[in-house]
Short mmCIF file of C-alpha atoms and ligand atoms in Angstrom, two decimals:
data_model
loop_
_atom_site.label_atom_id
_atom_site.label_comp_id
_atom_site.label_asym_id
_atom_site.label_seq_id
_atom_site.Cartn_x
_atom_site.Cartn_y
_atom_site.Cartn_z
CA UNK A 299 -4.48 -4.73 29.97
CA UNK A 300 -1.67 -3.31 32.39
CA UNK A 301 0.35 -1.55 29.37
CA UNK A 302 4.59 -1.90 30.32
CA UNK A 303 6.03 -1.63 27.24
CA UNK A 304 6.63 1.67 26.94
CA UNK A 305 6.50 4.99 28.48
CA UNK A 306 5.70 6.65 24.96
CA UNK A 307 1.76 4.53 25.09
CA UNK A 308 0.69 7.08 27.07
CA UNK A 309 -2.96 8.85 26.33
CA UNK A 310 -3.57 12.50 27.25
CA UNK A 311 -5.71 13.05 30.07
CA UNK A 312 -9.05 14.70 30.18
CA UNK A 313 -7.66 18.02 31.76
CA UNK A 314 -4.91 18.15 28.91
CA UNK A 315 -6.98 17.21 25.91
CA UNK A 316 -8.88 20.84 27.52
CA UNK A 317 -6.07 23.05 27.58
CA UNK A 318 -4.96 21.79 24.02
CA UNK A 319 -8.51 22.59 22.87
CA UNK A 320 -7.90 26.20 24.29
CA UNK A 321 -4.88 26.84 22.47
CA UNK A 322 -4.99 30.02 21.02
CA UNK A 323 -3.05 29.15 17.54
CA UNK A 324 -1.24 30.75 14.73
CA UNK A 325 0.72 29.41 12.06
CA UNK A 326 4.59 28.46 12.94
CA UNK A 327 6.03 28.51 10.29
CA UNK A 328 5.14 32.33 9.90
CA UNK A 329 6.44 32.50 13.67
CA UNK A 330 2.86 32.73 14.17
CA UNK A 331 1.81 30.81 17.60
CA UNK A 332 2.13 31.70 20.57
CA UNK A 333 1.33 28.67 22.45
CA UNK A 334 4.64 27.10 20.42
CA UNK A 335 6.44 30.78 21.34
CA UNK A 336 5.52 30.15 25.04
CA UNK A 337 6.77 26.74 25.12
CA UNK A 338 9.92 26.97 23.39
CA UNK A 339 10.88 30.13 25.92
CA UNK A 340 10.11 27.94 28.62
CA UNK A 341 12.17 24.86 28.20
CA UNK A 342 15.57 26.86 26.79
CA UNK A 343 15.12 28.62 30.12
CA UNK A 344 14.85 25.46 32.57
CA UNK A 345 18.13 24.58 30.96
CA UNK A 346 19.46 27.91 31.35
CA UNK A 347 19.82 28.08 27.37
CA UNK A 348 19.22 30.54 24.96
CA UNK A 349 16.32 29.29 22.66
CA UNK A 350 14.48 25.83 21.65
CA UNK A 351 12.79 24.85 18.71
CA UNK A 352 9.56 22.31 18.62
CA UNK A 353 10.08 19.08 16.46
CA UNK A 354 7.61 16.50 16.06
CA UNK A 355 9.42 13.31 17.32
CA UNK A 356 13.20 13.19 19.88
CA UNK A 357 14.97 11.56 16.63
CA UNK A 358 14.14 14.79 14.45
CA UNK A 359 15.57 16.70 17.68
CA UNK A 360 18.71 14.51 18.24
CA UNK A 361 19.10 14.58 14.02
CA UNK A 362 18.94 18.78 14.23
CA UNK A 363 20.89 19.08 17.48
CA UNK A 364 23.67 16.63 16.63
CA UNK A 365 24.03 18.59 13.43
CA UNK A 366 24.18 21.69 15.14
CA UNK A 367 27.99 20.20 16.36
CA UNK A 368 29.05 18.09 13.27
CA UNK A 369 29.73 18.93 9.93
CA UNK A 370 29.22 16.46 7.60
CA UNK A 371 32.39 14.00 7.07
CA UNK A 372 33.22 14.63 10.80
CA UNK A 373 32.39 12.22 13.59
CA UNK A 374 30.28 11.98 16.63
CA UNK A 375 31.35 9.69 19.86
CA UNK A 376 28.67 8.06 21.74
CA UNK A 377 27.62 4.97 24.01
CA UNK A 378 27.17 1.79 21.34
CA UNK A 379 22.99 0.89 23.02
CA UNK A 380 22.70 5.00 22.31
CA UNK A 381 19.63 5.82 20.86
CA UNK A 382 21.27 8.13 18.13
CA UNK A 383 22.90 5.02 17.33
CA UNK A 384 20.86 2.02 17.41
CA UNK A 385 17.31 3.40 17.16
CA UNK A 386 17.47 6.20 14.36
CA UNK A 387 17.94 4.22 11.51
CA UNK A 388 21.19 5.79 10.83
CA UNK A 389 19.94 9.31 10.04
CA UNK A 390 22.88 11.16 11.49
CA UNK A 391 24.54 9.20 8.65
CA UNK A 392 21.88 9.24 5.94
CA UNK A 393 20.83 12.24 6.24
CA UNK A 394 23.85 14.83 8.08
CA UNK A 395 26.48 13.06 6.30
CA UNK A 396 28.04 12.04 9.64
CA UNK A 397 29.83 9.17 11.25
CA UNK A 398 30.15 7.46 14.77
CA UNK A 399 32.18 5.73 16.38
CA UNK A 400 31.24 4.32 19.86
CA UNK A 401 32.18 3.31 23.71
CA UNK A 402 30.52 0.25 24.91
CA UNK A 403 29.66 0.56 28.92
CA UNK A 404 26.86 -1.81 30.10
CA UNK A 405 24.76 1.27 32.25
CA UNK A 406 25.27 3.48 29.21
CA UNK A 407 27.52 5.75 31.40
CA UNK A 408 30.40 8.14 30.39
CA UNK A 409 34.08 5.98 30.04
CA UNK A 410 36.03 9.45 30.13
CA UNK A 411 39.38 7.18 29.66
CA UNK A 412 37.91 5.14 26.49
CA UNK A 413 36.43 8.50 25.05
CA UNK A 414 40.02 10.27 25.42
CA UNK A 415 41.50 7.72 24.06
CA UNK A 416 38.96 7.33 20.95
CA UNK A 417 39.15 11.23 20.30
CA UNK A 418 40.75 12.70 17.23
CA UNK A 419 41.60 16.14 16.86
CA UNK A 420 42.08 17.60 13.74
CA UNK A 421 44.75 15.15 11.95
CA UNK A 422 45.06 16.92 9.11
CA UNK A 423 43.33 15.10 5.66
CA UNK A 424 43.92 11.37 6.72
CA UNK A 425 41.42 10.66 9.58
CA UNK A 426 37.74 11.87 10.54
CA UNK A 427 38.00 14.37 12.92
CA UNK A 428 35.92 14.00 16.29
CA UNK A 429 33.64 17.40 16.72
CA UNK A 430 31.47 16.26 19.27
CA UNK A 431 30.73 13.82 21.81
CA UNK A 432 26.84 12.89 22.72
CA UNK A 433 25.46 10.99 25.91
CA UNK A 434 21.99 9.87 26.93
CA UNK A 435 20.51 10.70 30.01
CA UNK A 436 18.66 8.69 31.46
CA UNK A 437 20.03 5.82 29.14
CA UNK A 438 17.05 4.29 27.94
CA UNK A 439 18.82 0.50 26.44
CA UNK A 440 20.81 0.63 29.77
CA UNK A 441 17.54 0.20 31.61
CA UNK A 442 16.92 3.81 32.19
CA UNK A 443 20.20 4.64 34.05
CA UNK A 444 21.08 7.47 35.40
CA UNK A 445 24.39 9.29 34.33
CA UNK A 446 26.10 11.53 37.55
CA UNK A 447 26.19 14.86 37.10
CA UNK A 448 29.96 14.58 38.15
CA UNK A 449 30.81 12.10 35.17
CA UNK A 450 29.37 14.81 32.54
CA UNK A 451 31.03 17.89 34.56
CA UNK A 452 34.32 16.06 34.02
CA UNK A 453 33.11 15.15 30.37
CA UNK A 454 32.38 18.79 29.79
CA UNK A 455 36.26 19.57 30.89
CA UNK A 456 37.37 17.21 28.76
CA UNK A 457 35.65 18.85 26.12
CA UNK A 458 36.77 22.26 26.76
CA UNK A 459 40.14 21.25 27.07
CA UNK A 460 40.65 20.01 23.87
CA UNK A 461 38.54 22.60 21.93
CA UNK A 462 40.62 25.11 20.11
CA UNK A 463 39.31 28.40 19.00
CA UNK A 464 38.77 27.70 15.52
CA UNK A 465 37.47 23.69 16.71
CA UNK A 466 35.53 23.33 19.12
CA UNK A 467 34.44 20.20 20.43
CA UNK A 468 30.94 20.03 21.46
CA UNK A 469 28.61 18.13 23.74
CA UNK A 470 25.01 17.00 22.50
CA UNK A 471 22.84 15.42 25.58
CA UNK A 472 19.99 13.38 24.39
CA UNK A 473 17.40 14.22 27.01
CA UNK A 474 14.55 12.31 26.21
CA UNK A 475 13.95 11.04 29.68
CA UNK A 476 15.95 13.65 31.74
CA UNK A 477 12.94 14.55 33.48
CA UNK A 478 13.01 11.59 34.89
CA UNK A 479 17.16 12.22 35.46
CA UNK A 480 16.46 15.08 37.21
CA UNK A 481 13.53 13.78 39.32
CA UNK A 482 15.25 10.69 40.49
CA UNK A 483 18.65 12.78 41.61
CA UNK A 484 17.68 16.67 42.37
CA UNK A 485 20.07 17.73 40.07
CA UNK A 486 18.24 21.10 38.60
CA UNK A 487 17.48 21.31 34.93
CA UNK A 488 20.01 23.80 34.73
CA UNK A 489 22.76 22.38 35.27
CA UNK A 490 22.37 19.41 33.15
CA UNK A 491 21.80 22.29 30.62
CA UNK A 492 25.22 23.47 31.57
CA UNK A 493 27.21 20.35 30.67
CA UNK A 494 25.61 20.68 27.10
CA UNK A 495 25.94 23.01 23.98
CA UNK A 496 22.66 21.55 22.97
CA UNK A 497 20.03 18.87 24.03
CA UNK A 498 17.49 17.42 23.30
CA UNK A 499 14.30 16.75 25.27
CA UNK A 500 11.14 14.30 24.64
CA UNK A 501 7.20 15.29 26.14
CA UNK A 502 5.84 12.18 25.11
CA UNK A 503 7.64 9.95 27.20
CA UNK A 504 7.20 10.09 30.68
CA UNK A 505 5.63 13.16 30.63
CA UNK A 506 2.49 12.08 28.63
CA UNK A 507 2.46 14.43 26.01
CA UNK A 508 0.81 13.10 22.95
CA UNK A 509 3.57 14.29 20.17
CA UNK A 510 6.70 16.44 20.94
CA UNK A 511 10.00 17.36 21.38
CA UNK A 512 12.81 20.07 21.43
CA UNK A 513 16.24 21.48 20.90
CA UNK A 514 17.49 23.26 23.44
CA UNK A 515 20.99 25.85 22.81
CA UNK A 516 22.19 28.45 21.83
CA UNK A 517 20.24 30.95 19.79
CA UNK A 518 22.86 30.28 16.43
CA UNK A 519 22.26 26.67 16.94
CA UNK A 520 18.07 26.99 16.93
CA UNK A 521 18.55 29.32 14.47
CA UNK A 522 20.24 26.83 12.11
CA UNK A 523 17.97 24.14 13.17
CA UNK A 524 14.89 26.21 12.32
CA UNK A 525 16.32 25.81 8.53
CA UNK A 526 16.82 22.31 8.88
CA UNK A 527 13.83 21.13 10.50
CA UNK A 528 11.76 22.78 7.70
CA UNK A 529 14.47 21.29 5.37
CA UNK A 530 13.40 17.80 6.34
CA UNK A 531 9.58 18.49 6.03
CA UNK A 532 9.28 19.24 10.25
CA UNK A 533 7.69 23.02 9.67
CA UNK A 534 4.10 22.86 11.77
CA UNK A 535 1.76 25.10 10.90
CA UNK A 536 -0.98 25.52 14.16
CA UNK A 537 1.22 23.43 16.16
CA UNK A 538 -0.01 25.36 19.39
CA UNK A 539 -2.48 22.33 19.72
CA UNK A 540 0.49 20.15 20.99
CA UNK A 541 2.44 22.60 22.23
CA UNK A 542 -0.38 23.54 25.03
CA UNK A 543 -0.36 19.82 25.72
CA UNK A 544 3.98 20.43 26.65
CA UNK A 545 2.73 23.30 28.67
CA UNK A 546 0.43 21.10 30.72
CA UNK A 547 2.33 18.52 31.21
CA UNK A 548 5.54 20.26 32.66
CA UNK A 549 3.23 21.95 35.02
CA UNK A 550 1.35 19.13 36.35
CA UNK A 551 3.12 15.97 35.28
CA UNK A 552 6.72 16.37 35.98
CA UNK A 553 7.27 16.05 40.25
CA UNK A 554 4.88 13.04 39.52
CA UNK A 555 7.32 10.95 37.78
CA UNK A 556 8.90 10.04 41.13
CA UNK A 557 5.69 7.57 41.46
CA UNK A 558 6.92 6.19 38.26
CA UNK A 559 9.65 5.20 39.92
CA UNK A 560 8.59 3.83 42.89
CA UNK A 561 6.51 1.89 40.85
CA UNK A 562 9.50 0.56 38.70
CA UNK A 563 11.32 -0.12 41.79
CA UNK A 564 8.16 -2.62 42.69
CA UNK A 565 7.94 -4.41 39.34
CA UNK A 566 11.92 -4.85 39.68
CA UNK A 567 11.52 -6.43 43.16
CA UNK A 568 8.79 -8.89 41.52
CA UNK A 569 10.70 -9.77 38.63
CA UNK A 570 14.20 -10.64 41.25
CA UNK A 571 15.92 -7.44 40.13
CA UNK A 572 17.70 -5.79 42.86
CA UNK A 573 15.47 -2.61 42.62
CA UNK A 574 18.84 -0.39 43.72
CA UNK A 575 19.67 -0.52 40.16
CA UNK A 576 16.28 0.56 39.11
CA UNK A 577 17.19 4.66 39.39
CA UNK A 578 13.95 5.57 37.14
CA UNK A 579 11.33 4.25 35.18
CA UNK A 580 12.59 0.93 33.15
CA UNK A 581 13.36 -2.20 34.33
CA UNK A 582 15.72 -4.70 32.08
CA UNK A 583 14.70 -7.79 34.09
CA UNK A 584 17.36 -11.35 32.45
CA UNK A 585 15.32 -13.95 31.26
CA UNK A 586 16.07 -17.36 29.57
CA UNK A 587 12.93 -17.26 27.36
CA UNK A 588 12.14 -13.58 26.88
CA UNK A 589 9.53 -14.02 23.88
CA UNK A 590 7.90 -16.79 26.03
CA UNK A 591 7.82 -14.70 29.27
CA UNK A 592 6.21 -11.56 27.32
CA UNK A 593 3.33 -13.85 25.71
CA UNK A 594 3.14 -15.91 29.33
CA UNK A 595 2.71 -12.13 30.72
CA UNK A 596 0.01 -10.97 27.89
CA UNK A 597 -2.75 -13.72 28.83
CA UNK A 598 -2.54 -12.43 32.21
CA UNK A 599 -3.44 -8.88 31.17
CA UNK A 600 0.17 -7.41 31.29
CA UNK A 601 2.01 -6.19 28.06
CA UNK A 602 5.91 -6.06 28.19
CA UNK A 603 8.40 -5.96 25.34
CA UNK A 604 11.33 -8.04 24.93
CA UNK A 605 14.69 -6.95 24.45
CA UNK A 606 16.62 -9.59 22.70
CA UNK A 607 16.18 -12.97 23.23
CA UNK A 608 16.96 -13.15 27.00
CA UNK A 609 15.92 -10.10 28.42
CA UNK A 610 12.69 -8.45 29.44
CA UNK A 611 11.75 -4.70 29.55
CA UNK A 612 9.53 -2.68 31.86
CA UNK A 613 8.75 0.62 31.83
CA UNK A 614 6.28 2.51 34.23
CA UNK A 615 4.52 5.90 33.21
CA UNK A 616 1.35 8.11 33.59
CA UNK A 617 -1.21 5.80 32.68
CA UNK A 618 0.02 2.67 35.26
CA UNK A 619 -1.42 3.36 38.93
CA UNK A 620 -0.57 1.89 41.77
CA UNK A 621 -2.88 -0.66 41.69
CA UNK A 622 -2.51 -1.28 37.98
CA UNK A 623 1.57 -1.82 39.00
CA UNK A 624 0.88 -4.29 42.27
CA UNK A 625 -1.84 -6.02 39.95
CA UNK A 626 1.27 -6.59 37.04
CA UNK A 627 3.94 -7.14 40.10
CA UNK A 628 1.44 -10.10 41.24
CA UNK A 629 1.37 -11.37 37.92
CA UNK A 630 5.00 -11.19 37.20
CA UNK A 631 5.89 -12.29 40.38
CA UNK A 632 4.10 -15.34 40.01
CA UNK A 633 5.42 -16.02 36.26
C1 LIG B 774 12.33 7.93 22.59
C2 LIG B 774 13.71 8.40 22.52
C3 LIG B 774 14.11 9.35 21.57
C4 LIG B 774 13.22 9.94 20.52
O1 LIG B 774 12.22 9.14 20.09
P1 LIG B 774 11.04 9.55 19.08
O2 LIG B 774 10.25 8.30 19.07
O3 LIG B 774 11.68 9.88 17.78
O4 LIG B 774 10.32 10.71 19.67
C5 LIG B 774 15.42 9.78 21.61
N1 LIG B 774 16.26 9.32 22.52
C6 LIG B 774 15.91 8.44 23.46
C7 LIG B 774 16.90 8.01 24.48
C8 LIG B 774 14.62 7.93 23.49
O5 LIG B 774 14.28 7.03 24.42
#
């Protein structure tokens, strides 16, 4: 079976199932392990921030970052196919106390005159007050899109400009994929860290870690979302064990993702999507009978998922070579 559905179905490799046996390991919650120490110092500084914190999954790291910006009764903007919106189970509200309201934009990109017009400052005690505004990059329901450094630079000046000291407004950047973001355009880590007070980053998507994510800010911000993460039953004791897997895979599976896309940008051209529009890793391929094109795929050996009733979804990632993707592009292509 040629596995598409998902970049998360990855299994470690040999060489990173070794260094996570390695892993010298102390107990985090104590502050204890160093593996978790070396990792978190490492990520806040490709992003130029000051500190990260571990989590267990991206939601519990968009939940803890978002909250970082939002009190509760206040309001976050984002996209409406946003993960933090449509794939949390509504823990921003559930469980931070917080609302949304959202753009709609087909590639999941920034609509700086719908936001403006959406925002609302502090009205006094008659309307929820927008404190923060939070994009996804790459946009996985928009097919893995890419969002232009440009569109969040002039997001970030919105931002600033209507931030007042005592209110600021804040910018959260759900990074799960912006690995593959940054691999696809050259933009450095950096300065997507720039355009955000805090983000949040996934390993075990297209970087093949088996469990893992982090916030990324300022040291306040991990500070407070130390509290909270143990608040919501996220404090890891010898969590080195997957941390040394993070290590590992920044240093040996991040350049690599650009065969992930080269590989999308195959399955797209099999599947009759024009594979400019294929920037990363996921393909959204139209389809009249989605569910009957996904089971048609299966008995040929190729798992995709559906998304909604007339659209198919691809998505490329460690464990798909290049034969295993011109094996499923025959197959597709031939569907
Ligand atoms: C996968 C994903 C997350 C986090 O997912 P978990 O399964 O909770 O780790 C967050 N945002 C986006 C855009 C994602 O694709």
């Amino acid at each position: 079976m040629i596995d598409l559905r998902s970049d998360t179905v990855t299994k470690p490799t040999e060489a990173m199932r070794a260094a996570m046996v390695r892993a010298e390991v102390g107990d985090d919650v104590y502050g204890e392990d160093p593996v978790v120490a070396e990792l978190e110092e490492r990520v806040a500084g490709l992003f130029g921030k000051e500190a990260a914190l571990f989590t267990p999954t991206g939601s519990m790291a968009n939940v803890l970052a978002v909250r970082t910006l939002v009190e509760p009764g206040q309001e976050v903007l984002c996209e409406s196919a946003a993960h933090i919106a449509r794939a949390e189970l509504g823990a921003h509200g559930a469980l931070s106390g917080i609302t949304m309201r959202t753009w709609y934009d087909p590639r999941g990109q920034v609509d700086l005159p719908t936001i403006a017009a959406m925002f609302a400052p502090d009205l006094g005690p008659f309307f929820v007050r927008t404190t923060a505004i939070a994009v996804e990059n790459t946009h996985n329901f928009a097919g893995g899109a890419v969002l232009p450094i440009e569109d969040l630079e002039a997001l970030r000046g919105f931002a600033d400009a209507q931030s007042t000291p005592g209110a600021k407004v804040g910018i959260h950047l759900d990074g799960a994929r912006i690995w593959n973001a940054h691999v696809a355009t050259g933009t450095p880590l950096s300065q997507y860290g720039a355009v955000a007070d805090v983000l949040a980053v996934c390993l075990s998507k297209g970087l093949g870690a088996p469990v893992g994510s982090l916030v990324v800010g300022s040291a306040e911000a991990i500070a407070e979302s130390r509290v909270r993460r143990k608040r919501l039953g996220g404090g890891m004791r010898q969590v080195g064990i997957l941390a040394a897997a993070g290590l590992y895979a920044l240093d040996h599976h991040l350049e690599r993702l650009a065969e992930d896309h080269a590989h999308a940008r195959l399955l797209a051209e099999a599947c009759g999507v024009d594979p400019v529009t294929v920037p990363t890793n996921i393909v959204v391929a139209p389809r009249e009978d989605a569910a009957g094109f996904v089971a048609a795929a299966r008995e040929q050996g190729v798992l995709i998922g559906a998304v909604g009733a007339k659209a198919v979804r691809l998505v490329t990632h460690l464990d798909v070579s290049k034969a295993d993707a011109e094996r499923a592009a025959a197959v597709l292509a031939r569907l």
